[in-house]
């Protein structure tokens, strides 16, 4: 939210008949405060309750395998051995999210710089709104587009030529590349990158906007070109906020569920390959939660939810730590 | 503004309630108090058939009985049935002895597994230039899905298909990556023909595959097979036919080469059935039966009053009526939708089970069956 | 030091790079919206808005099928979620802005950010354990609760910043007149901040309306309209995002085109709310 300091148009307060009873004043305030604080506390309870519920529902699996074995074991076998290890999904989540951030970061930063420093005010507003609109597109809509348009297109025009070329020149690399069926790690990563660009952009722009005027003016005074001002005065100053924003975007990518579940191909066993199918923590929950019969299977899925909670928590706390440390107010709500 | 918002909220709620209650005054509908909603959930594979049955049954009862069936997977069907959140479950795996015992202890009656339709799974493949129906044996499919037969001109394939000029193409195994009843039947067949498969991979709705790439859903597998020369996967017969995919014949236990068809699938179940129909007949002993097939069961409690999801005697009776209709008249929907019909042997066992259904000790299953005129039914 | 000319060229070049990057970033938006429009409009028909879904055979055999129950269900579940989320979100936002000295505020702020950063699917699991398990059945209410978990932190954040934007002098003026604090907040501060707050509500609503993940294990799905409107709350309910997902992964091409139709309706719904929210903010900036 942008701050503004306009005066309220109608101040009813003045028209109030103030028949000031103790009850009205003191009790009213008390009740109001208690109510408001209770509502506030309910959010704290919600966050803690979520962690607790996920932990207790997943505790069967966590105590059966042990927390560290659970997150590091590579085998997810719901049929024969009933052994559940979350590593393939943690790996899939981290790889797709980090790669998506790497792909998204510089374009997003470029848009933020362009919109904040170059574009005229009206154009900047249009760009900002359009970028935010990307964030408003529901994940499932991107999913259906991915299934029927993007994945077949990528397979035919990008993956297959690369695959064929590699098959001729470096056949030993084929296992790394994987079978290009269109649905897989690469497709999921590309879609994730598109989906987090708005977050990275908005947060980077906030950070850039927060750079004080004198920073820029000092640089202008030295006779810098516009780009030099940005590179030497603005970006170093906004660095902290930009990085915090990038980490927050990473958090988005980690939790993104539907589009990824629809496009990643869903393969539960390592090794994953670049074009081949993989899985992430949210995608395995979506795919198997309604299908699970064994209690241990269900509990393992909840335990994955708990691990996901922990990872998201770490990412968010890291971002807010960096943000606070550098005291730049990048609190745009998306 | 906030107040306005509240008004809008209340207004919307009201208008929705009005809208829906207007619908209730529709003259060709019976009064609301007689309307019955039946909630079922479970296996995905028979969902097109069950929902089509629900559609027709709704028309047949002039919208008095609405059956809401949600496909959440066999596992989900069993779980919701045990937790008594649905009136009937639907599963491609029958209830285990353990579950049967638990239910008998809890409700004082059995849980019935009532076959409603059959599921069949065929090997689908993509070999450019080859339109012949390839022949597979169980052992060969195990070798391929274990990743040991890796080229299409392998002698093991050539031996079964002497007339086909097999190319020297690498085999790409494609399997379902999500939980699926199709996988359950496919892996159960592979487990039946190979001890090694049973020990290493086993059978379930999702397994730890030794090789291959995963496709999401029937479609993901089909897509991967269609787009990958040299690929082999497995799909339900109806889906393979619908998408014009090449699919193979399979040699059954009796040694006959069986080309997949609805008749061959029905034939697979034409065996000596136990009274509770809990039998897995992949690799069927039936002489002309297709070996990769299995029942899809509807799950109901013997003592219907003990199922929390069913609140009244009349609801229970409507459920039974729907069930009886499904296994008799409803079966005509099977072939047009790509499903095999249940064999007469299964129908007989079903009627015996339905006859035992009770509401507070009363045999309401028998009451319902007495209403039905079996002479008039299409065979 | 590079020559001035080279620096200028460099400057121009970077400007070009930035413009190209901006266009590249906006390109997917154009492509996605374009495809949804083209495919979706072609699949929309009057049946879509008036008929129930029923079985896939309806679509395969060209019998009337549509998503009327899904559209109504979506509206009911989303509004119910908003009704749950608004008091909590606004209350918490008020606590942060009106009682800045409160000891719990730093914790609340962290917890609220944590909740906001949590993947929506976990909120679905939470609502499943909280509502579906005890109630013994999937229900629209459970879906609404799950969606409200998506809305609450956004509303709280938006309320906080909207209220904080109102200068303290206004509050002090009211207090100086002897008006109790709660009246000052409700009658003076909130009306002044209402556009910011409503914008927050709308953005929260738009975000939640597009979520499918929390609904899969809560509102579950239904192929028909319920017998009675209460069925939207206490029985399984169909919602657009969840139905879109199951249509998209179904093996029927008829259902795929219905999925596109669902996509255009959902997209239009969400984008409409989004645009209203943005327009409201712009008006505020003009004032």
mmCIF file with all atom_site columns, N, CA and C in Angstrom, chain A residues 75-81 147-148 155 160 179 181 183 261-262 265-269 277 287-288 290-295 297-298, chain B residues 71-76 78-79 172 177-180 198-208 212-216 219 224 227-228:
data_model
loop_
_atom_site.group_PDB
_atom_site.id
_atom_site.type_symbol
_atom_site.label_atom_id
_atom_site.label_alt_id
_atom_site.label_comp_id
_atom_site.label_asym_id
_atom_site.label_entity_id
_atom_site.label_seq_id
_atom_site.pdbx_PDB_ins_code
_atom_site.Cartn_x
_atom_site.Cartn_y
_atom_site.Cartn_z
_atom_site.occupancy
_atom_site.B_iso_or_equiv
_atom_site.pdbx_formal_charge
_atom_site.auth_seq_id
_atom_site.auth_comp_id
_atom_site.auth_asym_id
_atom_site.auth_atom_id
_atom_site.pdbx_PDB_model_num
ATOM 1   N N  . UNK A 1 75  ? 13.848  -43.330 -1.267  1.00 0.00 ? 75  UNK A N  1
ATOM 2   C CA . UNK A 1 75  ? 12.858  -44.298 -1.740  1.00 0.00 ? 75  UNK A CA 1
ATOM 3   C C  . UNK A 1 75  ? 11.463  -43.910 -1.272  1.00 0.00 ? 75  UNK A C  1
ATOM 4   N N  . UNK A 1 76  ? 10.544  -43.839 -2.222  1.00 0.00 ? 76  UNK A N  1
ATOM 5   C CA . UNK A 1 76  ? 9.139   -43.566 -1.915  1.00 0.00 ? 76  UNK A CA 1
ATOM 6   C C  . UNK A 1 76  ? 8.366   -44.730 -2.491  1.00 0.00 ? 76  UNK A C  1
ATOM 7   N N  . UNK A 1 77  ? 8.074   -45.719 -1.651  1.00 0.00 ? 77  UNK A N  1
ATOM 8   C CA . UNK A 1 77  ? 7.475   -46.956 -2.146  1.00 0.00 ? 77  UNK A CA 1
ATOM 9   C C  . UNK A 1 77  ? 6.191   -47.249 -1.389  1.00 0.00 ? 77  UNK A C  1
ATOM 10  N N  . UNK A 1 78  ? 5.053   -46.839 -1.939  1.00 0.00 ? 78  UNK A N  1
ATOM 11  C CA . UNK A 1 78  ? 3.794   -47.054 -1.238  1.00 0.00 ? 78  UNK A CA 1
ATOM 12  C C  . UNK A 1 78  ? 3.204   -48.442 -1.451  1.00 0.00 ? 78  UNK A C  1
ATOM 13  N N  . UNK A 1 79  ? 3.908   -49.321 -2.187  1.00 0.00 ? 79  UNK A N  1
ATOM 14  C CA . UNK A 1 79  ? 3.301   -50.599 -2.530  1.00 0.00 ? 79  UNK A CA 1
ATOM 15  C C  . UNK A 1 79  ? 3.866   -51.767 -1.749  1.00 0.00 ? 79  UNK A C  1
ATOM 16  N N  . UNK A 1 80  ? 5.149   -52.015 -1.858  1.00 0.00 ? 80  UNK A N  1
ATOM 17  C CA . UNK A 1 80  ? 5.708   -53.245 -1.305  1.00 0.00 ? 80  UNK A CA 1
ATOM 18  C C  . UNK A 1 80  ? 6.277   -53.035 0.090   1.00 0.00 ? 80  UNK A C  1
ATOM 19  N N  . UNK A 1 81  ? 7.281   -52.172 0.179   1.00 0.00 ? 81  UNK A N  1
ATOM 20  C CA . UNK A 1 81  ? 7.986   -52.066 1.454   1.00 0.00 ? 81  UNK A CA 1
ATOM 21  C C  . UNK A 1 81  ? 7.326   -51.061 2.385   1.00 0.00 ? 81  UNK A C  1
ATOM 22  N N  . UNK A 1 147 ? -0.602  -27.501 -20.223 1.00 0.00 ? 147 UNK A N  1
ATOM 23  C CA . UNK A 1 147 ? -0.839  -28.863 -20.691 1.00 0.00 ? 147 UNK A CA 1
ATOM 24  C C  . UNK A 1 147 ? -1.093  -28.882 -22.192 1.00 0.00 ? 147 UNK A C  1
ATOM 25  N N  . UNK A 1 148 ? -1.934  -27.963 -22.667 1.00 0.00 ? 148 UNK A N  1
ATOM 26  C CA . UNK A 1 148 ? -2.385  -28.079 -24.054 1.00 0.00 ? 148 UNK A CA 1
ATOM 27  C C  . UNK A 1 148 ? -1.624  -27.193 -25.039 1.00 0.00 ? 148 UNK A C  1
ATOM 28  N N  . UNK A 1 155 ? 8.036   -29.197 -26.475 1.00 0.00 ? 155 UNK A N  1
ATOM 29  C CA . UNK A 1 155 ? 8.548   -30.501 -26.873 1.00 0.00 ? 155 UNK A CA 1
ATOM 30  C C  . UNK A 1 155 ? 8.963   -30.493 -28.341 1.00 0.00 ? 155 UNK A C  1
ATOM 31  N N  . UNK A 1 160 ? 12.854  -31.462 -28.566 1.00 0.00 ? 160 UNK A N  1
ATOM 32  C CA . UNK A 1 160 ? 13.211  -32.508 -29.532 1.00 0.00 ? 160 UNK A CA 1
ATOM 33  C C  . UNK A 1 160 ? 14.479  -32.162 -30.314 1.00 0.00 ? 160 UNK A C  1
ATOM 34  N N  . UNK A 1 179 ? 13.994  -38.001 -21.297 1.00 0.00 ? 179 UNK A N  1
ATOM 35  C CA . UNK A 1 179 ? 13.104  -38.154 -22.438 1.00 0.00 ? 179 UNK A CA 1
ATOM 36  C C  . UNK A 1 179 ? 12.195  -36.935 -22.570 1.00 0.00 ? 179 UNK A C  1
ATOM 37  N N  . UNK A 1 181 ? 9.171   -35.620 -23.192 1.00 0.00 ? 181 UNK A N  1
ATOM 38  C CA . UNK A 1 181 ? 7.753   -35.837 -23.467 1.00 0.00 ? 181 UNK A CA 1
ATOM 39  C C  . UNK A 1 181 ? 6.965   -34.539 -23.319 1.00 0.00 ? 181 UNK A C  1
ATOM 40  N N  . UNK A 1 183 ? 6.161   -32.879 -20.630 1.00 0.00 ? 183 UNK A N  1
ATOM 41  C CA . UNK A 1 183 ? 5.877   -32.671 -19.218 1.00 0.00 ? 183 UNK A CA 1
ATOM 42  C C  . UNK A 1 183 ? 7.117   -33.059 -18.438 1.00 0.00 ? 183 UNK A C  1
ATOM 43  N N  . UNK A 1 261 ? 1.976   -29.341 -10.548 1.00 0.00 ? 261 UNK A N  1
ATOM 44  C CA . UNK A 1 261 ? 1.448   -30.711 -10.536 1.00 0.00 ? 261 UNK A CA 1
ATOM 45  C C  . UNK A 1 261 ? 0.927   -31.108 -11.912 1.00 0.00 ? 261 UNK A C  1
ATOM 46  N N  . UNK A 1 262 ? 0.404   -30.119 -12.649 1.00 0.00 ? 262 UNK A N  1
ATOM 47  C CA . UNK A 1 262 ? -0.149  -30.442 -13.961 1.00 0.00 ? 262 UNK A CA 1
ATOM 48  C C  . UNK A 1 262 ? 0.949   -30.597 -15.015 1.00 0.00 ? 262 UNK A C  1
ATOM 49  N N  . UNK A 1 265 ? 5.003   -33.858 -14.684 1.00 0.00 ? 265 UNK A N  1
ATOM 50  C CA . UNK A 1 265 ? 5.098   -35.246 -15.129 1.00 0.00 ? 265 UNK A CA 1
ATOM 51  C C  . UNK A 1 265 ? 5.009   -36.251 -14.001 1.00 0.00 ? 265 UNK A C  1
ATOM 52  N N  . UNK A 1 266 ? 5.268   -35.822 -12.780 1.00 0.00 ? 266 UNK A N  1
ATOM 53  C CA . UNK A 1 266 ? 5.045   -36.657 -11.606 1.00 0.00 ? 266 UNK A CA 1
ATOM 54  C C  . UNK A 1 266 ? 5.730   -38.001 -11.633 1.00 0.00 ? 266 UNK A C  1
ATOM 55  N N  . UNK A 1 267 ? 6.989   -37.986 -11.331 1.00 0.00 ? 267 UNK A N  1
ATOM 56  C CA . UNK A 1 267 ? 7.757   -39.220 -11.227 1.00 0.00 ? 267 UNK A CA 1
ATOM 57  C C  . UNK A 1 267 ? 8.374   -39.211 -9.836  1.00 0.00 ? 267 UNK A C  1
ATOM 58  N N  . UNK A 1 268 ? 8.172   -40.309 -9.115  1.00 0.00 ? 268 UNK A N  1
ATOM 59  C CA . UNK A 1 268 ? 8.546   -40.291 -7.704  1.00 0.00 ? 268 UNK A CA 1
ATOM 60  C C  . UNK A 1 268 ? 9.940   -40.820 -7.402  1.00 0.00 ? 268 UNK A C  1
ATOM 61  N N  . UNK A 1 269 ? 10.643  -41.270 -8.443  1.00 0.00 ? 269 UNK A N  1
ATOM 62  C CA . UNK A 1 269 ? 11.940  -41.870 -8.146  1.00 0.00 ? 269 UNK A CA 1
ATOM 63  C C  . UNK A 1 269 ? 13.063  -41.078 -8.781  1.00 0.00 ? 269 UNK A C  1
ATOM 64  N N  . UNK A 1 277 ? 10.406  -36.324 -16.363 1.00 0.00 ? 277 UNK A N  1
ATOM 65  C CA . UNK A 1 277 ? 9.443   -36.050 -15.313 1.00 0.00 ? 277 UNK A CA 1
ATOM 66  C C  . UNK A 1 277 ? 10.128  -35.972 -13.957 1.00 0.00 ? 277 UNK A C  1
ATOM 67  N N  . UNK A 1 287 ? -1.227  -35.208 -5.816  1.00 0.00 ? 287 UNK A N  1
ATOM 68  C CA . UNK A 1 287 ? -1.462  -36.426 -6.575  1.00 0.00 ? 287 UNK A CA 1
ATOM 69  C C  . UNK A 1 287 ? -1.860  -37.606 -5.713  1.00 0.00 ? 287 UNK A C  1
ATOM 70  N N  . UNK A 1 288 ? -1.322  -37.686 -4.505  1.00 0.00 ? 288 UNK A N  1
ATOM 71  C CA . UNK A 1 288 ? -1.490  -38.925 -3.748  1.00 0.00 ? 288 UNK A CA 1
ATOM 72  C C  . UNK A 1 288 ? -2.377  -38.806 -2.527  1.00 0.00 ? 288 UNK A C  1
ATOM 73  N N  . UNK A 1 290 ? -5.510  -37.997 -1.993  1.00 0.00 ? 290 UNK A N  1
ATOM 74  C CA . UNK A 1 290 ? -6.847  -38.603 -2.031  1.00 0.00 ? 290 UNK A CA 1
ATOM 75  C C  . UNK A 1 290 ? -6.782  -40.084 -2.353  1.00 0.00 ? 290 UNK A C  1
ATOM 76  N N  . UNK A 1 291 ? -5.624  -40.547 -2.780  1.00 0.00 ? 291 UNK A N  1
ATOM 77  C CA . UNK A 1 291 ? -5.479  -41.915 -3.261  1.00 0.00 ? 291 UNK A CA 1
ATOM 78  C C  . UNK A 1 291 ? -4.902  -42.847 -2.190  1.00 0.00 ? 291 UNK A C  1
ATOM 79  N N  . UNK A 1 292 ? -4.347  -42.262 -1.136  1.00 0.00 ? 292 UNK A N  1
ATOM 80  C CA . UNK A 1 292 ? -3.614  -43.063 -0.163  1.00 0.00 ? 292 UNK A CA 1
ATOM 81  C C  . UNK A 1 292 ? -4.553  -43.945 0.658   1.00 0.00 ? 292 UNK A C  1
ATOM 82  N N  . UNK A 1 293 ? -4.217  -45.218 0.787   1.00 0.00 ? 293 UNK A N  1
ATOM 83  C CA . UNK A 1 293 ? -5.001  -46.136 1.611   1.00 0.00 ? 293 UNK A CA 1
ATOM 84  C C  . UNK A 1 293 ? -4.325  -46.348 2.952   1.00 0.00 ? 293 UNK A C  1
ATOM 85  N N  . UNK A 1 294 ? -3.028  -46.679 2.891   1.00 0.00 ? 294 UNK A N  1
ATOM 86  C CA . UNK A 1 294 ? -2.303  -46.983 4.118   1.00 0.00 ? 294 UNK A CA 1
ATOM 87  C C  . UNK A 1 294 ? -2.164  -45.719 4.975   1.00 0.00 ? 294 UNK A C  1
ATOM 88  N N  . UNK A 1 295 ? -2.372  -45.889 6.289   1.00 0.00 ? 295 UNK A N  1
ATOM 89  C CA . UNK A 1 295 ? -2.251  -44.739 7.184   1.00 0.00 ? 295 UNK A CA 1
ATOM 90  C C  . UNK A 1 295 ? -0.848  -44.145 7.117   1.00 0.00 ? 295 UNK A C  1
ATOM 91  N N  . UNK A 1 297 ? 1.158   -44.069 4.613   1.00 0.00 ? 297 UNK A N  1
ATOM 92  C CA . UNK A 1 297 ? 1.271   -43.292 3.379   1.00 0.00 ? 297 UNK A CA 1
ATOM 93  C C  . UNK A 1 297 ? 0.690   -41.890 3.593   1.00 0.00 ? 297 UNK A C  1
ATOM 94  N N  . UNK A 1 298 ? -0.503  -41.863 4.173   1.00 0.00 ? 298 UNK A N  1
ATOM 95  C CA . UNK A 1 298 ? -1.184  -40.597 4.444   1.00 0.00 ? 298 UNK A CA 1
ATOM 96  C C  . UNK A 1 298 ? -0.352  -39.735 5.392   1.00 0.00 ? 298 UNK A C  1
ATOM 97  N N  . UNK B 2 71  ? -14.826 -39.122 -8.356  1.00 0.00 ? 71  UNK B N  1
ATOM 98  C CA . UNK B 2 71  ? -13.714 -40.053 -8.527  1.00 0.00 ? 71  UNK B CA 1
ATOM 99  C C  . UNK B 2 71  ? -12.510 -39.533 -7.771  1.00 0.00 ? 71  UNK B C  1
ATOM 100 N N  . UNK B 2 72  ? -12.194 -40.203 -6.678  1.00 0.00 ? 72  UNK B N  1
ATOM 101 C CA . UNK B 2 72  ? -11.054 -39.789 -5.862  1.00 0.00 ? 72  UNK B CA 1
ATOM 102 C C  . UNK B 2 72  ? -10.022 -40.903 -5.799  1.00 0.00 ? 72  UNK B C  1
ATOM 103 N N  . UNK B 2 73  ? -10.232 -41.959 -6.565  1.00 0.00 ? 73  UNK B N  1
ATOM 104 C CA . UNK B 2 73  ? -9.289  -43.068 -6.541  1.00 0.00 ? 73  UNK B CA 1
ATOM 105 C C  . UNK B 2 73  ? -9.774  -44.188 -5.642  1.00 0.00 ? 73  UNK B C  1
ATOM 106 N N  . UNK B 2 74  ? -9.336  -45.404 -5.971  1.00 0.00 ? 74  UNK B N  1
ATOM 107 C CA . UNK B 2 74  ? -9.768  -46.572 -5.200  1.00 0.00 ? 74  UNK B CA 1
ATOM 108 C C  . UNK B 2 74  ? -9.411  -46.442 -3.731  1.00 0.00 ? 74  UNK B C  1
ATOM 109 N N  . UNK B 2 75  ? -8.190  -45.985 -3.484  1.00 0.00 ? 75  UNK B N  1
ATOM 110 C CA . UNK B 2 75  ? -7.733  -45.849 -2.099  1.00 0.00 ? 75  UNK B CA 1
ATOM 111 C C  . UNK B 2 75  ? -8.645  -44.915 -1.331  1.00 0.00 ? 75  UNK B C  1
ATOM 112 N N  . UNK B 2 76  ? -8.949  -43.781 -1.956  1.00 0.00 ? 76  UNK B N  1
ATOM 113 C CA . UNK B 2 76  ? -9.842  -42.820 -1.324  1.00 0.00 ? 76  UNK B CA 1
ATOM 114 C C  . UNK B 2 76  ? -11.216 -43.418 -1.099  1.00 0.00 ? 76  UNK B C  1
ATOM 115 N N  . UNK B 2 78  ? -12.007 -46.581 -0.544  1.00 0.00 ? 78  UNK B N  1
ATOM 116 C CA . UNK B 2 78  ? -11.968 -47.496 0.606   1.00 0.00 ? 78  UNK B CA 1
ATOM 117 C C  . UNK B 2 78  ? -11.912 -46.700 1.904   1.00 0.00 ? 78  UNK B C  1
ATOM 118 N N  . UNK B 2 79  ? -11.042 -45.686 1.919   1.00 0.00 ? 79  UNK B N  1
ATOM 119 C CA . UNK B 2 79  ? -10.857 -44.914 3.153   1.00 0.00 ? 79  UNK B CA 1
ATOM 120 C C  . UNK B 2 79  ? -12.144 -44.193 3.562   1.00 0.00 ? 79  UNK B C  1
ATOM 121 N N  . UNK B 2 172 ? 11.038  -47.624 -24.918 1.00 0.00 ? 172 UNK B N  1
ATOM 122 C CA . UNK B 2 172 ? 10.848  -46.681 -23.818 1.00 0.00 ? 172 UNK B CA 1
ATOM 123 C C  . UNK B 2 172 ? 9.598   -47.096 -23.049 1.00 0.00 ? 172 UNK B C  1
ATOM 124 N N  . UNK B 2 177 ? 2.276   -42.166 -13.423 1.00 0.00 ? 177 UNK B N  1
ATOM 125 C CA . UNK B 2 177 ? 3.063   -41.677 -12.294 1.00 0.00 ? 177 UNK B CA 1
ATOM 126 C C  . UNK B 2 177 ? 2.155   -41.293 -11.134 1.00 0.00 ? 177 UNK B C  1
ATOM 127 N N  . UNK B 2 178 ? 0.887   -41.060 -11.411 1.00 0.00 ? 178 UNK B N  1
ATOM 128 C CA . UNK B 2 178 ? -0.035  -40.771 -10.319 1.00 0.00 ? 178 UNK B CA 1
ATOM 129 C C  . UNK B 2 178 ? -0.652  -42.091 -9.854  1.00 0.00 ? 178 UNK B C  1
ATOM 130 N N  . UNK B 2 179 ? -1.259  -42.058 -8.700  1.00 0.00 ? 179 UNK B N  1
ATOM 131 C CA . UNK B 2 179 ? -1.916  -43.254 -8.212  1.00 0.00 ? 179 UNK B CA 1
ATOM 132 C C  . UNK B 2 179 ? -3.083  -43.607 -9.109  1.00 0.00 ? 179 UNK B C  1
ATOM 133 N N  . UNK B 2 180 ? -3.241  -44.885 -9.448  1.00 0.00 ? 180 UNK B N  1
ATOM 134 C CA . UNK B 2 180 ? -4.272  -45.217 -10.416 1.00 0.00 ? 180 UNK B CA 1
ATOM 135 C C  . UNK B 2 180 ? -4.665  -46.679 -10.335 1.00 0.00 ? 180 UNK B C  1
ATOM 136 N N  . UNK B 2 198 ? 6.665   -59.594 -8.071  1.00 0.00 ? 198 UNK B N  1
ATOM 137 C CA . UNK B 2 198 ? 5.905   -59.482 -6.834  1.00 0.00 ? 198 UNK B CA 1
ATOM 138 C C  . UNK B 2 198 ? 6.826   -59.086 -5.683  1.00 0.00 ? 198 UNK B C  1
ATOM 139 N N  . UNK B 2 199 ? 8.031   -59.685 -5.686  1.00 0.00 ? 199 UNK B N  1
ATOM 140 C CA . UNK B 2 199 ? 8.949   -59.397 -4.592  1.00 0.00 ? 199 UNK B CA 1
ATOM 141 C C  . UNK B 2 199 ? 9.570   -58.012 -4.683  1.00 0.00 ? 199 UNK B C  1
ATOM 142 N N  . UNK B 2 200 ? 9.890   -57.593 -5.905  1.00 0.00 ? 200 UNK B N  1
ATOM 143 C CA . UNK B 2 200 ? 10.641  -56.345 -6.030  1.00 0.00 ? 200 UNK B CA 1
ATOM 144 C C  . UNK B 2 200 ? 9.750   -55.113 -6.164  1.00 0.00 ? 200 UNK B C  1
ATOM 145 N N  . UNK B 2 201 ? 8.675   -55.236 -6.906  1.00 0.00 ? 201 UNK B N  1
ATOM 146 C CA . UNK B 2 201 ? 7.849   -54.064 -7.190  1.00 0.00 ? 201 UNK B CA 1
ATOM 147 C C  . UNK B 2 201 ? 6.474   -54.172 -6.531  1.00 0.00 ? 201 UNK B C  1
ATOM 148 N N  . UNK B 2 202 ? 5.887   -55.356 -6.620  1.00 0.00 ? 202 UNK B N  1
ATOM 149 C CA . UNK B 2 202 ? 4.583   -55.557 -6.007  1.00 0.00 ? 202 UNK B CA 1
ATOM 150 C C  . UNK B 2 202 ? 3.473   -54.930 -6.817  1.00 0.00 ? 202 UNK B C  1
ATOM 151 N N  . UNK B 2 203 ? 2.271   -54.893 -6.236  1.00 0.00 ? 203 UNK B N  1
ATOM 152 C CA . UNK B 2 203 ? 1.195   -54.223 -6.955  1.00 0.00 ? 203 UNK B CA 1
ATOM 153 C C  . UNK B 2 203 ? 0.430   -53.284 -6.046  1.00 0.00 ? 203 UNK B C  1
ATOM 154 N N  . UNK B 2 204 ? 0.099   -52.137 -6.581  1.00 0.00 ? 204 UNK B N  1
ATOM 155 C CA . UNK B 2 204 ? -0.615  -51.097 -5.853  1.00 0.00 ? 204 UNK B CA 1
ATOM 156 C C  . UNK B 2 204 ? -1.010  -50.035 -6.852  1.00 0.00 ? 204 UNK B C  1
ATOM 157 N N  . UNK B 2 205 ? -1.701  -49.014 -6.376  1.00 0.00 ? 205 UNK B N  1
ATOM 158 C CA . UNK B 2 205 ? -2.124  -47.958 -7.290  1.00 0.00 ? 205 UNK B CA 1
ATOM 159 C C  . UNK B 2 205 ? -0.942  -47.116 -7.751  1.00 0.00 ? 205 UNK B C  1
ATOM 160 N N  . UNK B 2 206 ? 0.114   -47.044 -6.941  1.00 0.00 ? 206 UNK B N  1
ATOM 161 C CA . UNK B 2 206 ? 1.353   -46.464 -7.453  1.00 0.00 ? 206 UNK B CA 1
ATOM 162 C C  . UNK B 2 206 ? 2.498   -47.270 -6.872  1.00 0.00 ? 206 UNK B C  1
ATOM 163 N N  . UNK B 2 207 ? 3.449   -47.613 -7.702  1.00 0.00 ? 207 UNK B N  1
ATOM 164 C CA . UNK B 2 207 ? 4.559   -48.467 -7.251  1.00 0.00 ? 207 UNK B CA 1
ATOM 165 C C  . UNK B 2 207 ? 5.882   -47.790 -7.575  1.00 0.00 ? 207 UNK B C  1
ATOM 166 N N  . UNK B 2 208 ? 6.918   -48.386 -7.081  1.00 0.00 ? 208 UNK B N  1
ATOM 167 C CA . UNK B 2 208 ? 8.260   -47.888 -7.305  1.00 0.00 ? 208 UNK B CA 1
ATOM 168 C C  . UNK B 2 208 ? 8.800   -48.542 -8.568  1.00 0.00 ? 208 UNK B C  1
ATOM 169 N N  . UNK B 2 212 ? 11.698  -46.600 -16.782 1.00 0.00 ? 212 UNK B N  1
ATOM 170 C CA . UNK B 2 212 ? 10.693  -45.913 -17.580 1.00 0.00 ? 212 UNK B CA 1
ATOM 171 C C  . UNK B 2 212 ? 10.417  -44.493 -17.155 1.00 0.00 ? 212 UNK B C  1
ATOM 172 N N  . UNK B 2 213 ? 9.542   -43.857 -17.949 1.00 0.00 ? 213 UNK B N  1
ATOM 173 C CA . UNK B 2 213 ? 9.162   -42.486 -17.671 1.00 0.00 ? 213 UNK B CA 1
ATOM 174 C C  . UNK B 2 213 ? 7.707   -42.457 -17.238 1.00 0.00 ? 213 UNK B C  1
ATOM 175 N N  . UNK B 2 214 ? 7.351   -41.431 -16.494 1.00 0.00 ? 214 UNK B N  1
ATOM 176 C CA . UNK B 2 214 ? 5.997   -41.357 -15.960 1.00 0.00 ? 214 UNK B CA 1
ATOM 177 C C  . UNK B 2 214 ? 5.126   -40.420 -16.769 1.00 0.00 ? 214 UNK B C  1
ATOM 178 N N  . UNK B 2 215 ? 3.896   -40.803 -16.943 1.00 0.00 ? 215 UNK B N  1
ATOM 179 C CA . UNK B 2 215 ? 2.922   -39.904 -17.564 1.00 0.00 ? 215 UNK B CA 1
ATOM 180 C C  . UNK B 2 215 ? 1.813   -39.677 -16.570 1.00 0.00 ? 215 UNK B C  1
ATOM 181 N N  . UNK B 2 216 ? 1.287   -38.465 -16.533 1.00 0.00 ? 216 UNK B N  1
ATOM 182 C CA . UNK B 2 216 ? 0.252   -38.144 -15.559 1.00 0.00 ? 216 UNK B CA 1
ATOM 183 C C  . UNK B 2 216 ? -1.113  -38.482 -16.127 1.00 0.00 ? 216 UNK B C  1
ATOM 184 N N  . UNK B 2 219 ? -4.092  -40.048 -19.903 1.00 0.00 ? 219 UNK B N  1
ATOM 185 C CA . UNK B 2 219 ? -3.715  -39.210 -21.005 1.00 0.00 ? 219 UNK B CA 1
ATOM 186 C C  . UNK B 2 219 ? -2.217  -38.979 -21.083 1.00 0.00 ? 219 UNK B C  1
ATOM 187 N N  . UNK B 2 224 ? 2.576   -39.715 -23.994 1.00 0.00 ? 224 UNK B N  1
ATOM 188 C CA . UNK B 2 224 ? 3.979   -40.103 -24.062 1.00 0.00 ? 224 UNK B CA 1
ATOM 189 C C  . UNK B 2 224 ? 4.179   -41.235 -25.063 1.00 0.00 ? 224 UNK B C  1
ATOM 190 N N  . UNK B 2 227 ? 3.793   -39.927 -28.647 1.00 0.00 ? 227 UNK B N  1
ATOM 191 C CA . UNK B 2 227 ? 4.846   -39.021 -29.083 1.00 0.00 ? 227 UNK B CA 1
ATOM 192 C C  . UNK B 2 227 ? 6.239   -39.619 -29.078 1.00 0.00 ? 227 UNK B C  1
ATOM 193 N N  . UNK B 2 228 ? 6.387   -40.814 -28.542 1.00 0.00 ? 228 UNK B N  1
ATOM 194 C CA . UNK B 2 228 ? 7.715   -41.393 -28.436 1.00 0.00 ? 228 UNK B CA 1
ATOM 195 C C  . UNK B 2 228 ? 7.792   -42.665 -29.263 1.00 0.00 ? 228 UNK B C  1
#
